Every structure is written in structure tokens, then in C-alpha cells.
Coordinates of N, CA and C in Angstrom, one line a residue:
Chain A
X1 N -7.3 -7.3 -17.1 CA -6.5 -8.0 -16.1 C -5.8 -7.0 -15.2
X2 N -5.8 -7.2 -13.8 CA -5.2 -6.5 -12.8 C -3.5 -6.6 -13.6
X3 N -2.8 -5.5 -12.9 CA -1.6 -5.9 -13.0 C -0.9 -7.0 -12.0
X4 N -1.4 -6.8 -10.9 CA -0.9 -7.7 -9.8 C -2.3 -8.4 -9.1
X5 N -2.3 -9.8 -9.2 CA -3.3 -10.0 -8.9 C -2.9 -11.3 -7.5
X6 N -4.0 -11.0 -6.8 CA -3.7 -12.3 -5.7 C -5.0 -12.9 -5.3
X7 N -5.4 -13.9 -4.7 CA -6.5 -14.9 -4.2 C -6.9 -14.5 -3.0
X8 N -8.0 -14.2 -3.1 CA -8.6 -13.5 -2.1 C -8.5 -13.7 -0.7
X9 N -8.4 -15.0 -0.7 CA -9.1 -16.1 0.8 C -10.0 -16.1 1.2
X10 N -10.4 -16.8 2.2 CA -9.5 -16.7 3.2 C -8.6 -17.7 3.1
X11 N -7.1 -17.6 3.8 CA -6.2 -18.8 3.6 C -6.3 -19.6 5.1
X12 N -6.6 -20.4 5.4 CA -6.8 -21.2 6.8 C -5.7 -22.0 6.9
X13 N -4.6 -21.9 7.7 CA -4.0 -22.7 8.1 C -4.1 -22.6 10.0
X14 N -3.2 -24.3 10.9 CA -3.0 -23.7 12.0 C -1.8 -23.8 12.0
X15 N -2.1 -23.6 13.4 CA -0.8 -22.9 14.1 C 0.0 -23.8 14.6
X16 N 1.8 -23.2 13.7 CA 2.7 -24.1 13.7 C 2.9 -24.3 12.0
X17 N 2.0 -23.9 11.2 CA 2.1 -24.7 9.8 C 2.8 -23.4 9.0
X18 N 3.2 -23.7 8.0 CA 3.6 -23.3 6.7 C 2.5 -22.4 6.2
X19 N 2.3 -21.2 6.1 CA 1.5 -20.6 5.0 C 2.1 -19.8 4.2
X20 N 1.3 -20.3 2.6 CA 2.1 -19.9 1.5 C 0.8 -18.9 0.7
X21 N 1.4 -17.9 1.0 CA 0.6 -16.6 0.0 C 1.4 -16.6 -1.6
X22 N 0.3 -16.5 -2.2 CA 0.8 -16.3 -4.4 C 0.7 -15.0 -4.7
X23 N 1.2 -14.8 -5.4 CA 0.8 -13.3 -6.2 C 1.4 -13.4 -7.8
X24 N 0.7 -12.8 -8.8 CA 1.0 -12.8 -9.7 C 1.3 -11.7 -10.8
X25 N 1.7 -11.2 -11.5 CA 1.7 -10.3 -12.1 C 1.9 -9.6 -13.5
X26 N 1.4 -9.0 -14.5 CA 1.3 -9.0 -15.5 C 2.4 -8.3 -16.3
X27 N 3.3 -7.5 -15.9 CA 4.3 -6.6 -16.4 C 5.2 -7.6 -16.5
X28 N 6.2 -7.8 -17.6 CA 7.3 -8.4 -17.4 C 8.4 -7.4 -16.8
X29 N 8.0 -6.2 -17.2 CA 9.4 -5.1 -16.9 C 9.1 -4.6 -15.6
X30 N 8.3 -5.4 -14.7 CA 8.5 -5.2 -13.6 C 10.2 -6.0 -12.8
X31 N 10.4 -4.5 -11.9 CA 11.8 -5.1 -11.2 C 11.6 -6.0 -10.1
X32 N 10.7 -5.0 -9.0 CA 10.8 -4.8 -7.8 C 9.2 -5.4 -7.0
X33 N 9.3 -6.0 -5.8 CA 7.8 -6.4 -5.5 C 7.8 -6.0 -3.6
X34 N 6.8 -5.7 -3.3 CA 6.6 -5.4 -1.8 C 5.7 -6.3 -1.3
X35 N 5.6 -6.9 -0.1 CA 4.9 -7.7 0.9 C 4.5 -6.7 2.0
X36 N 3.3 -6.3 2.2 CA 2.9 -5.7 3.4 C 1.5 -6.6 4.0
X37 N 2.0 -6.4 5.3 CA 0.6 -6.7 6.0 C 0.0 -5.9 7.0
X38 N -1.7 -6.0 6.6 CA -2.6 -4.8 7.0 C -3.6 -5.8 8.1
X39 N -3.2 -5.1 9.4 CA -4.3 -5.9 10.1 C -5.8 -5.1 9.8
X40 N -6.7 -5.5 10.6 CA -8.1 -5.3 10.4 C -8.0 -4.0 11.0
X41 N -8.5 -2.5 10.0 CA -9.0 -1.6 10.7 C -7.1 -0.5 10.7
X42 N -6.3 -0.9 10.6 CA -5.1 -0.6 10.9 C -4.6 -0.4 9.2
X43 N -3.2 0.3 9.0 CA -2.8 1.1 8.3 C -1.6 -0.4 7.5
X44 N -1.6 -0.6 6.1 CA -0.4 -1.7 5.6 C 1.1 -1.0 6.5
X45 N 1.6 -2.2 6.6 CA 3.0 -2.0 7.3 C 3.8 -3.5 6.7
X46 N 5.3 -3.2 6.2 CA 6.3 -3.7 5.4 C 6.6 -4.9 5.5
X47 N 7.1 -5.8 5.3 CA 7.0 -7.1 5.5 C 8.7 -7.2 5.1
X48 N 8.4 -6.9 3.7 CA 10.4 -7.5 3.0 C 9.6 -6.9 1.7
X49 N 10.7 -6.5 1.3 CA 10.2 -6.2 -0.4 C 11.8 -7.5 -1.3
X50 N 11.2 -7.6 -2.2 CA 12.3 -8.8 -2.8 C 12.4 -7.7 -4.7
X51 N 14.0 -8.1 -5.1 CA 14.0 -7.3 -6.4 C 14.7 -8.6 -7.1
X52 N 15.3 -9.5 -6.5 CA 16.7 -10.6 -7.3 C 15.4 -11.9 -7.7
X53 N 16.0 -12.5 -9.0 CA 14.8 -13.5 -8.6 C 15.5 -14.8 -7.4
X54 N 14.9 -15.4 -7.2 CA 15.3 -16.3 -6.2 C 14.3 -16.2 -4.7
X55 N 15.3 -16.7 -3.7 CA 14.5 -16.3 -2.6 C 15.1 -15.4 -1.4
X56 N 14.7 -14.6 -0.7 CA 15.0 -14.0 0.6 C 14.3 -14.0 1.9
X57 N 15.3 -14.7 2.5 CA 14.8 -14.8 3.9 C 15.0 -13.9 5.1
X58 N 13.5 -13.4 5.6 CA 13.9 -12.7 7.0 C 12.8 -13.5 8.5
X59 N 13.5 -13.6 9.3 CA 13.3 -14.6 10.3 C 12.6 -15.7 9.8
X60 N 11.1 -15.6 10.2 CA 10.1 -16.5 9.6 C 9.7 -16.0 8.2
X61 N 9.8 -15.2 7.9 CA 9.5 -15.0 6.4 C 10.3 -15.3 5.2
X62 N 9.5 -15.9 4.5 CA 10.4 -15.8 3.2 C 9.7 -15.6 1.8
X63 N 10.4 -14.8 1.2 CA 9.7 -14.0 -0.4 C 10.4 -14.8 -1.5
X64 N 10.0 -15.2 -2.2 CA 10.4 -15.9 -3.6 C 10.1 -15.1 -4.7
X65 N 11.0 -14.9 -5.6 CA 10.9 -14.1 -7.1 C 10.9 -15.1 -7.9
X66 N 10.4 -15.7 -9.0 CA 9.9 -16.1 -10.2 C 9.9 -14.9 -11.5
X67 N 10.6 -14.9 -12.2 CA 10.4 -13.7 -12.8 C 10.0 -14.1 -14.0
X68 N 10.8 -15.4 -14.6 CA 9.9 -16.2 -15.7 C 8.7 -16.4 -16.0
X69 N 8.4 -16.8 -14.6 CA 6.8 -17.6 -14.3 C 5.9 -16.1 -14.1
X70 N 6.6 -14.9 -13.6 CA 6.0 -13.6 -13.5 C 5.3 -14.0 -11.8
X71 N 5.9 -14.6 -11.0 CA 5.0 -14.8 -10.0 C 6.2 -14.6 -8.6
X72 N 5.2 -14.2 -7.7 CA 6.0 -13.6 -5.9 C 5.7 -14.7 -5.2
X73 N 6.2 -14.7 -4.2 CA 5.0 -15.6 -3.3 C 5.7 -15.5 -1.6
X74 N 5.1 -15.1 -0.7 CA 5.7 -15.4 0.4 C 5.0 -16.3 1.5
X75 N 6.2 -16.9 1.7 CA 6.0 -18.5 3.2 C 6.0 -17.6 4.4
X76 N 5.2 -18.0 5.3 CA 5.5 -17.4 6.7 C 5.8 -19.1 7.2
X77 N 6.8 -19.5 8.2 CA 6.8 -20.7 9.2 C 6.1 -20.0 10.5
X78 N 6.1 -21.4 10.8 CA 5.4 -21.8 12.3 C 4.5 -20.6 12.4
X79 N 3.5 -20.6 12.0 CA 2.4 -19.6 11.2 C 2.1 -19.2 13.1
X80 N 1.5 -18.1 13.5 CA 0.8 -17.8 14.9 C -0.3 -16.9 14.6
X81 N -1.2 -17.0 15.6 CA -2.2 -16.4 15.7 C -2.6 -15.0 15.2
X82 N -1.3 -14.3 15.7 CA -0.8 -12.9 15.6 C -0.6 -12.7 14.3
X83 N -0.1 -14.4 13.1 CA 0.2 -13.6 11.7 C -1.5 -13.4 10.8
X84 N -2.4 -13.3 11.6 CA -4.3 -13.5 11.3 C -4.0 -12.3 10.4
X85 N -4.0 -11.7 9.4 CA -4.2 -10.7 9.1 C -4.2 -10.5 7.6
X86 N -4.5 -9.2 6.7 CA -4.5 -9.5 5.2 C -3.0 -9.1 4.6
X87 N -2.5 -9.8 3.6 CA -1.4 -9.4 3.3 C -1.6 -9.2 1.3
X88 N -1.2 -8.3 1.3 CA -0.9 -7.0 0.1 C 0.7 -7.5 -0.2
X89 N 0.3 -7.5 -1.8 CA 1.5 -7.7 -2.5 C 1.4 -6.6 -3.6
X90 N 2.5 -5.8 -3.8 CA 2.6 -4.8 -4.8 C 4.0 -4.4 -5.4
X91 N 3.9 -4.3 -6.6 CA 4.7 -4.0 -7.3 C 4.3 -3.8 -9.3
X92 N 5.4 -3.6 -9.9 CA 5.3 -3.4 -10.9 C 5.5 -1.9 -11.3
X93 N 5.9 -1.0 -12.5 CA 6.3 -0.1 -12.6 C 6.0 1.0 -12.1
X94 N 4.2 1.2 -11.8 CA 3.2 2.2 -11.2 C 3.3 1.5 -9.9
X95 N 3.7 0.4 -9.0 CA 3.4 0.2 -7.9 C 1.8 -0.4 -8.0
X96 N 1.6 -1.1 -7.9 CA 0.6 -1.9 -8.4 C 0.2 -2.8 -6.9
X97 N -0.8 -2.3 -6.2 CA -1.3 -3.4 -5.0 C -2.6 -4.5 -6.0
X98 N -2.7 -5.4 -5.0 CA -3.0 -6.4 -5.2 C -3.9 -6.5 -4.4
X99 N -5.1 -7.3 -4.8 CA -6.5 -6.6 -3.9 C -6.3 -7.4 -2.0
X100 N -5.3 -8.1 -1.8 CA -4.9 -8.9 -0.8 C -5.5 -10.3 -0.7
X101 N -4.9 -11.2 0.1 CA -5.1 -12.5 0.5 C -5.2 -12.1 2.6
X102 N -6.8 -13.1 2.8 CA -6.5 -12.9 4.2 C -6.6 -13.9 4.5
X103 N -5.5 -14.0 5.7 CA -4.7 -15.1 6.2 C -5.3 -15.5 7.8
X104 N -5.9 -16.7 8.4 CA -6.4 -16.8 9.2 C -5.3 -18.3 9.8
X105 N -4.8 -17.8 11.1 CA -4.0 -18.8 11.5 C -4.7 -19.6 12.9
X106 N -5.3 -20.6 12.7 CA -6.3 -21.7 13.4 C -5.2 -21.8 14.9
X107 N -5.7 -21.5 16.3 CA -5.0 -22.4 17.5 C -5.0 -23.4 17.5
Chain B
X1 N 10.0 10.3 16.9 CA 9.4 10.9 15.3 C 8.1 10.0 15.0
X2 N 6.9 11.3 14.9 CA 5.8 10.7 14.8 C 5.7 9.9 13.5
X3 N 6.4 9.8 12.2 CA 6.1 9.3 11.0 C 5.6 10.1 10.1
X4 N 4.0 9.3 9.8 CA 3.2 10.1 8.7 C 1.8 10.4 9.5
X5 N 1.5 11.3 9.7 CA 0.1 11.7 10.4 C -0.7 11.9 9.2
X6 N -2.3 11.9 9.6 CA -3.3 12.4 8.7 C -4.3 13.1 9.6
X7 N -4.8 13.6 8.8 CA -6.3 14.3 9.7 C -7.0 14.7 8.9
X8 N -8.1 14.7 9.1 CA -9.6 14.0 10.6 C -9.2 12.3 10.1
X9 N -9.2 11.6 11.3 CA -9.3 10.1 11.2 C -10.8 9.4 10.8
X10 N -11.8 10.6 10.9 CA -13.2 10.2 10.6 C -13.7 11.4 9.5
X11 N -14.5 11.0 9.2 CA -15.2 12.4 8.2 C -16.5 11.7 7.6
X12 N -17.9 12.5 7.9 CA -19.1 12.4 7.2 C -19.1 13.5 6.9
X13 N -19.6 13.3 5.4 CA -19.9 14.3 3.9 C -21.0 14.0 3.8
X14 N -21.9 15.4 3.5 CA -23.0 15.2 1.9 C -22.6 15.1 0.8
X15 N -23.5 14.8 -0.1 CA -22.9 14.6 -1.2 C -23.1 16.1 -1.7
X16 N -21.4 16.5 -2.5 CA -22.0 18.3 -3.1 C -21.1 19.2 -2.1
X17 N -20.0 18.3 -0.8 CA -19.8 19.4 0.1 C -18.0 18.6 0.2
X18 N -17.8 19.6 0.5 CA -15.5 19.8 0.2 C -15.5 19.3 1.3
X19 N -13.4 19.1 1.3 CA -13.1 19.0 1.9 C -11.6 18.6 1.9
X20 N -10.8 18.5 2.7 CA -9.3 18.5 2.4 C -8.9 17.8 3.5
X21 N -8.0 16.9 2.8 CA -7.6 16.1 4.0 C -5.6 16.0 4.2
X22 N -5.4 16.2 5.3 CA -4.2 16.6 5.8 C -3.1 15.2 6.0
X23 N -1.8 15.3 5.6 CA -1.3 14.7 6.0 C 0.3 15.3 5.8
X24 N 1.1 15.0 6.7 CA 1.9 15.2 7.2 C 3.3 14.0 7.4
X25 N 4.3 14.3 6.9 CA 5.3 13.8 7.6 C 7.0 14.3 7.9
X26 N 7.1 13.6 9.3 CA 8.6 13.8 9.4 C 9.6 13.2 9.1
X27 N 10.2 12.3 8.4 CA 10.9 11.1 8.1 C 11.9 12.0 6.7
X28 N 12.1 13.0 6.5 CA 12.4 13.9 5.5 C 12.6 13.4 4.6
X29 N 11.4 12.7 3.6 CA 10.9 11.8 2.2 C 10.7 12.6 1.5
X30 N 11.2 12.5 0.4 CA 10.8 13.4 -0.6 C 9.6 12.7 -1.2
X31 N 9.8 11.9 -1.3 CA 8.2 11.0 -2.0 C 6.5 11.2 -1.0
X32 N 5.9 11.6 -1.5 CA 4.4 11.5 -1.1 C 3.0 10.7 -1.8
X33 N 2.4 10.8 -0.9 CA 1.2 9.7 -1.9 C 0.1 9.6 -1.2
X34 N -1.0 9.6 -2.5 CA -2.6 9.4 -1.8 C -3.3 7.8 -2.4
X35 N -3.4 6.9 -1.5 CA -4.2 5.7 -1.9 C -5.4 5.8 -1.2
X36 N -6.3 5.2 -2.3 CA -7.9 5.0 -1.5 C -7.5 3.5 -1.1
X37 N -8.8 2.7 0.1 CA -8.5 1.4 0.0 C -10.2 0.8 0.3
X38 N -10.6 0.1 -0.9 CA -12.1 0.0 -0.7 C -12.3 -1.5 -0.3
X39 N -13.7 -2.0 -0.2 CA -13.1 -3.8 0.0 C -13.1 -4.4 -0.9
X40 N -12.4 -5.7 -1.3 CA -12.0 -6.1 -2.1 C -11.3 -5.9 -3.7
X41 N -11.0 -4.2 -2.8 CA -9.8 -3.5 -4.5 C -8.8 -3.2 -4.0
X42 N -8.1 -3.5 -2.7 CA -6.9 -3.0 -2.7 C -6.4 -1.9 -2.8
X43 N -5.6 -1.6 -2.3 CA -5.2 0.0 -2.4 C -5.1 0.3 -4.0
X44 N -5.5 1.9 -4.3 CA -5.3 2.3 -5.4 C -4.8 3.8 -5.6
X45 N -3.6 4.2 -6.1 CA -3.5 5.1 -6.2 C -4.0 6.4 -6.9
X46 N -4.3 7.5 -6.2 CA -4.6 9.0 -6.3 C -3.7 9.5 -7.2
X47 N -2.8 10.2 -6.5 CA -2.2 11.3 -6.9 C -0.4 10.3 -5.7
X48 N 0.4 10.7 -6.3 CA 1.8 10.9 -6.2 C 2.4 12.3 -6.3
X49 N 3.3 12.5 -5.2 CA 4.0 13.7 -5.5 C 5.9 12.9 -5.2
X50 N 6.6 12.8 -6.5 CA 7.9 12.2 -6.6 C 8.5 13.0 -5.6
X51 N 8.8 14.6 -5.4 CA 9.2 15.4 -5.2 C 8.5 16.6 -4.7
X52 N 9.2 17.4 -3.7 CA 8.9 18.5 -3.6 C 8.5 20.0 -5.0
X53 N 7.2 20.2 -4.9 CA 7.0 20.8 -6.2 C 6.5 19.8 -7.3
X54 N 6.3 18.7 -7.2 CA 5.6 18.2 -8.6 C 4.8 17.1 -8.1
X55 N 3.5 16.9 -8.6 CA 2.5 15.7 -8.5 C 2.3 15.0 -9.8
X56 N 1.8 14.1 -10.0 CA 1.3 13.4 -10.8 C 0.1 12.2 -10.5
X57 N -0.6 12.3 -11.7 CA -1.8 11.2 -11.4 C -1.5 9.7 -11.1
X58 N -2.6 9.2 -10.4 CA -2.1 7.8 -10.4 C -3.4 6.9 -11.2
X59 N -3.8 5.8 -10.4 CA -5.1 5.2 -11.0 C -6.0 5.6 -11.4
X60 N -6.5 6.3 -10.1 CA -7.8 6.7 -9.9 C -7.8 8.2 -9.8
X61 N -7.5 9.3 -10.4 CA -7.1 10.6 -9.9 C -8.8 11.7 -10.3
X62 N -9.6 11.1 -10.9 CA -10.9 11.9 -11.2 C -12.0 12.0 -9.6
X63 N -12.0 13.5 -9.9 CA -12.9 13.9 -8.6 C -12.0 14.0 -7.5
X64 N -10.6 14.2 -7.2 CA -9.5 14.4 -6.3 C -8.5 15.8 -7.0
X65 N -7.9 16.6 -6.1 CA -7.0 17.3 -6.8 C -5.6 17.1 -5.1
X66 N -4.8 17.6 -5.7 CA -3.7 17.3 -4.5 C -3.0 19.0 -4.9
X67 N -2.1 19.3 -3.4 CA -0.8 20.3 -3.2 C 0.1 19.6 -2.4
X68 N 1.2 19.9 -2.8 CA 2.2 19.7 -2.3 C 3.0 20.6 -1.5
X69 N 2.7 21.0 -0.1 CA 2.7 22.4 0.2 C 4.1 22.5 0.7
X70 N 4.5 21.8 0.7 CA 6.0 21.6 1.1 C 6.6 20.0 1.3
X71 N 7.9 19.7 1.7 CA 8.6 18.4 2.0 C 7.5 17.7 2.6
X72 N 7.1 18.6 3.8 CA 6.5 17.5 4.6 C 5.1 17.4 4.5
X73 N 4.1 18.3 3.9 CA 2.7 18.3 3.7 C 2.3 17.7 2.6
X74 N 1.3 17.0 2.5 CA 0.6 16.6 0.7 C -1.1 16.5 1.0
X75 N -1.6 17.6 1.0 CA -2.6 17.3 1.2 C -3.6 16.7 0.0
X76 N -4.8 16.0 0.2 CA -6.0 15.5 -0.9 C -7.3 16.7 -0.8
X77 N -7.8 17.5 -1.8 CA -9.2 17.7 -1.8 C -10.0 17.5 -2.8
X78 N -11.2 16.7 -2.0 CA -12.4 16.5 -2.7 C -13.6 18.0 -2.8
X79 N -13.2 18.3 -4.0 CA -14.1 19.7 -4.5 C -15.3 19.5 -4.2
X80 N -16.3 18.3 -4.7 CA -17.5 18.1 -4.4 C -18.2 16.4 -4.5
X81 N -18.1 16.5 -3.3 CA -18.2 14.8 -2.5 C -19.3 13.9 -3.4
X82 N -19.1 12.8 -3.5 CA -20.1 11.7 -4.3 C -19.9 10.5 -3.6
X83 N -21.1 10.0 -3.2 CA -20.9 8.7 -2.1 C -20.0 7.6 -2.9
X84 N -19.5 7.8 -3.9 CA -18.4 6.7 -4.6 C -17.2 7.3 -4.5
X85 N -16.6 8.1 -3.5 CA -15.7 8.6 -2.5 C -15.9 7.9 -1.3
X86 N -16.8 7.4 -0.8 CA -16.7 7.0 0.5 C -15.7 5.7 0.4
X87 N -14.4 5.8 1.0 CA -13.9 5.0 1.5 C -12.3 5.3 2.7
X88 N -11.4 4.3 2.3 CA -10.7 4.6 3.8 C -9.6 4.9 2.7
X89 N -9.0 6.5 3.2 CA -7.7 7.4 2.4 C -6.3 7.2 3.1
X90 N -5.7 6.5 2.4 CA -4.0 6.8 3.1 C -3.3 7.2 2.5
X91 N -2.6 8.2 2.9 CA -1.4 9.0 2.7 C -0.5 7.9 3.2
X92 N 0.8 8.1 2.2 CA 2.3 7.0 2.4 C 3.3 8.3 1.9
X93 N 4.6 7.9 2.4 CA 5.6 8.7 1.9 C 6.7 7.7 1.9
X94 N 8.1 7.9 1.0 CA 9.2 7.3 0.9 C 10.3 7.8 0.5
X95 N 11.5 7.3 1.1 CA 12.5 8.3 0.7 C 13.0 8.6 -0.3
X96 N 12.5 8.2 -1.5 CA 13.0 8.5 -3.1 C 11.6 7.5 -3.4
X97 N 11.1 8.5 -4.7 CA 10.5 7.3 -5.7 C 10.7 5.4 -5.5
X98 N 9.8 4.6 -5.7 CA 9.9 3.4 -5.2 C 10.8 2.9 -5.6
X99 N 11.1 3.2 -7.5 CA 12.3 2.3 -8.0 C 13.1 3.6 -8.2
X100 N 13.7 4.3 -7.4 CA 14.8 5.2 -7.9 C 15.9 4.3 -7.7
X101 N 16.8 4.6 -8.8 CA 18.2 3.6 -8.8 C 17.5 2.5 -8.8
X102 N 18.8 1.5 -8.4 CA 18.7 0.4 -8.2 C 18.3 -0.5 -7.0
X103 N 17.2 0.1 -6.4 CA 16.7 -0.4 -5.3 C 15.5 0.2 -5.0
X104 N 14.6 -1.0 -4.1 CA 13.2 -0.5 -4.0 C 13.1 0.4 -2.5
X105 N 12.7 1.4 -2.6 CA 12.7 2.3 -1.6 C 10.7 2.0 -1.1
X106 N 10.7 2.0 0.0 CA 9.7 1.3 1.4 C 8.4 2.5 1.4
X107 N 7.5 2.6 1.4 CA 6.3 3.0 2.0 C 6.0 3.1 3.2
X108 N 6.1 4.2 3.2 CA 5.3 4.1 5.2 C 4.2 4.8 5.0
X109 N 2.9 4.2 5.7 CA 1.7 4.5 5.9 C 1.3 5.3 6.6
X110 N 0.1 6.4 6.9 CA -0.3 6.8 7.5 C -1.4 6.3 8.5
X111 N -2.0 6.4 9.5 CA -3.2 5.6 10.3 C -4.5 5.4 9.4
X112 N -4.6 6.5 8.3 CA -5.5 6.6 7.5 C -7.1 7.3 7.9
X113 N -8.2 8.2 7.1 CA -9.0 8.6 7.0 C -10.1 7.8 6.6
X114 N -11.1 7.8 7.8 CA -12.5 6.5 7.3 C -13.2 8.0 6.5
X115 N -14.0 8.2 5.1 CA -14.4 9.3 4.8 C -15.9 8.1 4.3
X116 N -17.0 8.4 5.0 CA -18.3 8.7 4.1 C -18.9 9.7 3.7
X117 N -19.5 9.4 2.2 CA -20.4 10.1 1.5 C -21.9 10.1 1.3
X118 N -22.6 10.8 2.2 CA -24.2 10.1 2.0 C -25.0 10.8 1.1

């Protein structure tokens, strides 16, 4: 079993909607978790990293900690075209990516 | 401030033939790092250097060696290329170890290296 594992996709929502990426992971003694998103062809870039369980919001984004359930998850609102891209969740003691979920946002 | 540079952004290998790949930054990080990223596995880590002067292995570290030639350099070389090397290399750096203290310290990426092995 991966340490951090996520659902491949593709995730199809449109545009305007709620999309909710999962991620899961197998360390309990993990603290700390990262959200990056990697467009096509282009280099991962930062999203919010979350360490409290609960949730944290930055603009349209928001990261949720589960630490019980061992699970991340982040909501993008009013989803856009622009958010089309694959998103990488990692964490866990070694830093642990997660093979990504790609996110396709419908006009 | 350019960030993290790499170089060559392309590279075709035989299989059996070197090579070293460059990467650079200015962001004065002590943390350095080599991830491969293939499809459907996600980035996986190489080699880590915490600090100036020390590396350590990460996932995947067979058939890679690394130097740490200073703050700002960490280069990767492949001794002798195997088409199960061909993939895309990114160098990241950060300003402390991810979990140093009590906070998660950020990754910055480099543009990254497409490398085939034929």
C-alpha cells in the first residue's frame, strides 16, 4: 500500500461547481500534508499545505485534515477552466506524493 | 530571483552513456532534492540533501548518485543510463527540511528535465 494514495480521475466537474479532491494516507505519525497543482507539461506549484486537523481556507480553496479517518481532502469553489489541471497531495514523514487526481473543469 | 533552475531541459541517452544533471538555486534553502515523475507514479524521491554537506537516499535512489557542491548547487548523475531512467527529473529546494520544528516548510520546483533512454 502507497503511503499516500489518491484516485486517479479524471474528476469532471463544470464550471461554477464544487470540486472535491480525496487523498488518503497510511502513516498515523504523519503531521503535515501539501496540495500542489501540476499543469500539463509544467513543474508542481503550492496550493496550501494544512498541519491542524480541521479545515483551512485560502480564497477558493479549502484543505480539510481528518487525522482520525487518516484522510486530506481539498474543495476548490466556483471551479474555472483554468483550475483543469492534476493535483498532487503529499505528505507523511518521508514526504510521500501521491500519484495525483486530474481535475477537468467542463465550460 | 530566478528560483530553482535545471539543466539541459531535454536529454537523449543511450543506454551505457552518463550524465549529470544541473540544478541550481537562489532562494538561500538549505534543503535540496531530486524527484523523478513518471505517469501514473507521482513524483518519487531520489536523493535529498537536508543541508549543505549531507545527502541522503530517498525512494528510489539505485542507479542515481548526487553532490552537493554547495548551498546553492545539487546536482544528479546517472553513471550508466537504462531506458527505465527515462523520465521527467525535478530538482525542489526548501528552506529547512519539510517538517523542521513545528511547521511545514514549501517546495519549490524546478521547470524540470524530460531525460530519454533508448
Amino acid at each position: 500500500q502507497k503511503e499516500v494514495e489518491q484516485n486517479s480521475g479524471p474528476l469532471s466537474v463544470p464550471e461554477g461547481a464544487i470540486a472535491s479532491l480525496n487523498c488518503t494516507y497510511s502513516d498515523r505519525g504523519s503531521q503535515s500534508f501539501f496540495w500542489y497543482r501540476q499543469y500539463s507539461g509544467k513543474s508542481p506549484e503550492l496550493i496550501m499545505f494544512i498541519y491542524s486537523n480541521g479545515d483551512k481556507e485560502d480564497g477558493r480553496f479549502t484543505a480539510q485534515l481528518n487525522k482520525a479517518s487518516q484522510y486530506v481532502s481539498l474543495l476548490i469553489r466556483d471551479s474555472q477552466p483554468s483550475d483543469s489541471a492534476t493535483y498532487l497531495c503529499a505528505g507523511g514523514r518521508a514526504l510521500t506524493f501521491g500519484s495525483g487526481t486530474r481535475l477537468q473543469v467542463q465550460p | 530571483n530566478a528560483g530553482v533552475t535545471q539543466t539541459p531541459k531535454f536529454q537523449v541517452l543511450k543506454t551505457g552513456q552518463s550524465m549529470t544533471l544541473q540544478c541550481a538555486q537562489d532562494m538561500n534553502h538549505n534543503s535540496m532534492y531530486w524527484y523523478r515523475q513518471d505517469p501514473g507514479m507521482g513524483l518519487r524521491l531520489i536523493y535529498y540533501s537536508a543541508s549543505e554537506g549531507t545527502t541522503d537516499k530517498g525512494e528510489v535512489p539505485n542507479g542515481y548518485n548526487v553532490s552537493r557542491l554547495n548551498k546553492r548547487e545539487f546536482s544528479l548523475r546517472l553513471e550508466s543510463a537504462a531506458p527505465s531512467q527515462t523520465s521527467v527529473y525535478f530538482c525542489a529546494s526548501s528552506e529547512r527540511g519539510y517538517t523542521s520544528g513545528d511547521r511545514p516548510y514549501e517546495q519549490y520546483f524546478g521547470p524540470g528535465t524530460r531525460l530519454t533512454v533508448t
